[in-house]
Short mmCIF file of C-alpha atoms in Angstrom, two decimals:
data_model
loop_
_atom_site.label_atom_id
_atom_site.label_comp_id
_atom_site.label_asym_id
_atom_site.label_seq_id
_atom_site.Cartn_x
_atom_site.Cartn_y
_atom_site.Cartn_z
CA MET C 44 -0.02 0.11 -0.61
CA LEU C 45 2.71 2.51 0.75
CA LEU C 46 3.82 2.09 -2.51
CA GLU C 47 1.22 2.87 -4.06
CA GLY C 48 1.28 5.52 -2.46
CA VAL C 49 3.80 6.41 -3.95
CA LYS C 50 3.85 5.82 -7.15
CA ASN C 51 -0.04 7.72 -7.53
CA VAL C 52 2.51 11.01 -5.66
CA PHE C 53 4.96 10.56 -8.77
CA LEU C 54 1.58 9.85 -11.19
CA TYR C 55 -0.26 13.16 -9.43
CA VAL C 56 3.46 15.61 -9.82
CA ASN C 57 3.06 14.24 -13.00
CA LEU C 58 -0.41 15.61 -14.02
CA LEU C 59 -0.09 18.92 -12.43
CA GLY C 60 2.64 19.29 -14.49
CA ALA C 61 2.22 18.74 -17.55
CA THR C 62 -1.01 20.33 -16.67
CA VAL C 63 1.17 23.48 -15.92
CA LEU C 64 3.47 23.16 -18.85
CA MET C 65 -0.22 23.18 -20.85
CA ARG C 66 -1.23 26.30 -19.02
CA GLU C 67 1.09 28.48 -20.05
CA ALA C 68 1.29 27.34 -23.76
CA PHE C 69 -2.20 28.34 -23.66
CA GLU C 70 -2.35 31.62 -22.37
CA GLU C 71 0.85 31.87 -24.66
CA LEU C 72 -0.55 31.01 -27.81
CA MET C 73 -3.95 33.17 -26.77
CA ASN C 74 -1.53 36.14 -26.25
CA SER C 75 0.00 36.24 -28.75
CA ALA C 76 -3.58 36.56 -30.61
CA ASN C 77 -3.44 40.50 -32.85
CA GLU C 78 -6.21 42.51 -32.41
CA ASP C 79 -8.47 40.41 -35.12
CA TRP C 80 -8.09 37.09 -33.30
CA VAL C 81 -5.78 36.13 -35.23
CA PHE C 82 -3.17 33.78 -33.97
CA PRO C 83 0.04 32.86 -34.91
CA GLU C 84 1.14 28.91 -35.40
CA HIS C 85 2.69 27.27 -32.20
CA PRO C 86 5.04 25.46 -32.06
CA ARG C 87 5.02 24.41 -28.12
CA ILE C 88 1.25 23.41 -28.07
CA GLU C 89 1.59 21.73 -31.20
CA THR C 90 4.28 18.94 -29.73
CA LEU C 91 2.37 19.47 -25.85
CA LEU C 92 -0.44 18.06 -27.57
CA LEU C 93 0.91 14.63 -29.37
CA PRO C 94 0.46 11.98 -26.58
CA LEU C 95 -3.48 13.43 -26.42
CA LYS C 96 -3.50 13.58 -30.78
CA MET C 97 -5.28 16.48 -30.93
CA SER C 98 -4.20 19.43 -32.84
CA TRP C 99 -4.06 23.46 -32.46
CA ALA C 100 -4.14 23.60 -36.25
CA GLN C 101 -7.29 21.81 -36.67
CA GLN C 102 -8.15 24.34 -33.88
CA ASN C 103 -7.38 27.20 -34.87
CA LEU C 104 -9.47 27.17 -38.31
CA ASP C 105 -12.45 26.08 -36.65
CA PHE C 106 -12.14 29.66 -34.36
CA LYS C 107 -11.35 30.94 -38.10
CA ARG C 108 -15.35 29.42 -39.27
CA ALA C 109 -16.68 30.91 -35.81
CA VAL C 110 -15.15 33.86 -36.16
CA MET C 111 -16.40 34.50 -39.42
CA SER C 112 -19.42 33.57 -38.78
CA GLU C 113 -19.98 35.05 -35.45
CA PRO C 114 -23.09 37.66 -36.13
CA ASP C 115 -20.94 40.49 -33.73
CA ASP C 116 -18.19 41.87 -32.78
CA SER C 117 -18.55 40.29 -28.82
CA PHE C 118 -16.52 36.69 -30.01
CA VAL C 119 -18.36 35.41 -27.54
CA ALA C 120 -18.81 32.30 -29.15
CA PRO C 121 -15.13 31.60 -30.97
CA LEU C 122 -13.86 31.98 -27.61
CA ALA C 123 -16.06 30.37 -26.62
CA GLN C 124 -15.30 27.33 -29.24
CA VAL C 125 -10.90 28.20 -28.08
CA ILE C 126 -12.75 27.82 -23.63
CA ARG C 127 -14.28 24.44 -24.36
CA TRP C 128 -11.30 23.15 -26.16
CA TYR C 129 -8.95 23.43 -23.93
CA GLU C 130 -10.89 21.79 -21.14
CA THR C 131 -11.29 19.59 -23.09
CA ILE C 132 -7.22 18.65 -23.39
CA LEU C 133 -7.20 20.44 -19.55
CA HIS C 134 -9.51 16.52 -18.80
CA ASN C 135 -7.48 14.30 -21.45
CA ILE C 136 -4.52 14.98 -19.64
CA TYR C 137 -6.19 13.48 -16.23
CA LEU C 138 -6.96 10.49 -17.79
CA LEU C 139 -3.69 9.47 -18.82
CA PHE C 140 -2.76 9.76 -15.43
CA ILE C 141 -6.52 8.48 -13.63
CA ASP C 142 -6.38 4.80 -14.24
CA GLU C 143 -10.77 4.61 -14.20
CA GLN C 144 -12.95 6.95 -14.39
CA ASP C 145 -15.00 8.62 -11.53
CA PRO C 146 -19.09 8.35 -13.02
CA GLU C 147 -19.43 12.04 -11.00
CA ALA C 148 -16.24 14.26 -12.84
CA GLU C 149 -17.41 12.53 -16.33
CA TYR C 150 -20.98 13.46 -15.72
CA GLU C 151 -19.79 17.05 -14.60
CA PHE C 152 -17.68 17.80 -17.49
CA SER C 153 -20.52 16.18 -19.54
CA LYS C 154 -22.64 18.75 -18.41
CA TYR C 155 -19.47 21.42 -18.39
CA ILE C 156 -19.02 21.57 -22.32
CA SER C 157 -22.57 20.87 -23.39
CA SER C 158 -23.35 24.27 -21.95
CA ASN C 159 -24.33 27.00 -23.87
CA ASP C 160 -21.80 29.49 -25.59
CA THR C 161 -22.15 32.67 -23.29
CA VAL C 162 -21.90 30.07 -20.16
CA ILE C 163 -18.76 28.49 -21.31
CA TYR C 164 -17.06 32.54 -21.67
CA LYS C 165 -18.83 34.30 -18.08
CA ASP C 166 -17.19 31.06 -15.87
CA ALA C 167 -13.59 31.44 -17.94
CA MET C 168 -14.15 35.05 -17.05
CA GLU C 169 -14.68 34.26 -14.09
CA ASP C 170 -12.22 33.98 -11.24
CA ASP C 171 -13.09 30.45 -9.01
CA GLN C 172 -14.31 29.57 -12.82
CA ALA C 173 -16.64 26.87 -10.60
CA ALA C 174 -18.88 25.09 -13.98
CA VAL C 175 -15.23 24.13 -14.62
CA SER C 176 -13.42 23.09 -10.73
CA ARG C 177 -16.89 20.78 -10.62
CA PHE C 178 -14.62 18.16 -12.75
CA THR C 179 -11.40 19.30 -11.97
CA ASP C 180 -11.56 19.32 -8.15
CA ARG C 181 -13.03 16.55 -8.20
CA TYR C 182 -10.84 14.35 -10.50
CA GLU C 183 -7.66 16.23 -8.11
CA GLU C 184 -9.29 15.10 -5.23
CA ILE C 185 -8.41 11.88 -6.51
CA MET C 186 -5.02 11.55 -5.99
CA GLY C 187 -4.40 14.26 -3.99
CA TYR C 188 -6.28 11.57 -0.82
CA SER C 189 -2.36 9.10 -2.40
CA ILE C 190 -0.96 11.52 -0.41
CA LEU C 191 -2.60 10.38 3.30
CA TRP C 192 -2.24 6.68 2.38
CA VAL C 193 1.85 8.02 1.76
CA LEU C 194 1.74 9.59 5.09
CA ALA C 195 -0.50 7.79 7.15
CA VAL C 196 0.84 4.30 6.27
CA SER C 197 4.69 5.60 6.39
CA GLY C 198 3.44 6.45 9.70
CA THR C 199 1.91 2.96 10.59
CA LEU C 200 4.93 1.39 8.93
CA LEU C 201 7.47 4.00 11.22
CA PHE C 202 5.62 2.91 14.90
CA CYS C 203 5.40 -0.75 13.11
CA MET C 204 9.08 -1.04 13.51
CA ALA C 205 9.38 0.70 16.52
CA ILE C 206 7.69 -2.21 17.87
CA LEU C 207 9.61 -4.63 17.13
CA ASN C 208 13.42 -3.34 17.64
CA VAL C 209 11.65 -3.36 21.30
CA MET C 210 10.35 -7.10 21.67
CA GLN C 211 13.52 -8.75 19.21
CA ARG C 212 16.37 -6.35 20.84
CA ARG C 213 15.31 -5.24 23.75
CA PRO C 214 17.02 -1.99 24.74
CA ARG C 215 19.33 -2.05 27.13
CA ASN C 216 20.38 1.90 27.51
CA ARG C 217 18.63 5.19 26.52
CA PHE C 218 19.83 5.48 23.77
CA ALA C 219 17.78 2.44 22.49
CA TRP C 220 15.17 3.38 24.38
CA ALA C 221 15.41 7.12 22.47
CA TYR C 222 15.88 5.61 19.30
CA ALA C 223 13.03 3.26 19.55
CA PHE C 224 10.53 5.90 20.76
CA ASN C 225 11.87 8.45 18.68
CA ARG C 226 10.44 5.63 15.85
CA ALA C 227 6.79 5.53 17.63
CA ILE C 228 6.13 8.97 18.01
CA ILE C 229 7.51 10.03 14.94
CA GLY C 230 5.04 7.32 13.14
CA SER C 231 2.35 8.09 15.72
CA ILE C 232 2.47 11.74 14.19
CA LEU C 233 1.96 11.42 10.61
CA ILE C 234 -0.54 8.47 11.07
CA PHE C 235 -2.72 11.59 13.34
CA ILE C 236 -1.43 14.15 10.73
CA GLY C 237 -2.74 11.28 8.03
CA GLY C 238 -6.54 10.97 9.96
CA VAL C 239 -6.46 14.12 10.52
CA VAL C 240 -6.59 15.51 6.75
CA ASN C 241 -8.72 12.95 5.60
CA LYS C 242 -11.27 13.53 8.54
CA LEU C 243 -11.32 17.10 7.99
CA LYS C 244 -12.29 17.04 4.57
CA LEU C 245 -8.85 19.58 3.97
CA PRO C 246 -7.80 19.99 0.78
CA VAL C 247 -5.14 17.77 -0.39
CA ASN C 248 -4.84 19.21 -4.14
CA SER C 249 -2.60 21.45 -4.27
CA LEU C 250 1.82 22.00 -3.97
CA TYR C 251 2.02 22.52 -0.37
CA TRP C 252 1.41 19.04 0.11
CA LEU C 253 3.82 17.43 -2.84
CA TYR C 254 6.51 19.89 -1.15
CA TRP C 255 5.86 19.15 2.95
CA LEU C 256 5.94 15.17 2.00
#
């Protein structure tokens, strides 16, 4: 179980890294558009999209067609189309690192993608992006709780090692007793932290936990 938790922590780190790289590339792409919303070629984002079997060149063509059919200059529909495309990328990145799809997250994603252009556009302009976070937070929560496995199982392992040390070696001086006592204390602390975070439902889908580990 400890090894499984460690594996999932590494997967979670890679997931966060992939989403950060994609977000930076997407922001760079959007900032490269001119006042008429014409985008230049972007080799970086094309490279990042290769594992997902997606392409910005094709999406750019679809965007141009949406701009040409836009009845006014609000660009709500074309921009909503690009936002849907980007959120689909994030969704596909999550699925690369997760063994099984989560029904709740998939339902929220399907509901978000099928929303009308105004809803998509307004949600993207808001700071909290509530509609998007309903499926992204769910997947990050699933992988983030792997961190709790590492904490709790590591603490249990240290605590058991302290017990075995006392039972098998029978410490004969204060240093040996201190060695076993320190293992038991640290193990208990890790178990306590893992249990409290799980009980209180504290957020674990952040880099702060990974840095702490």
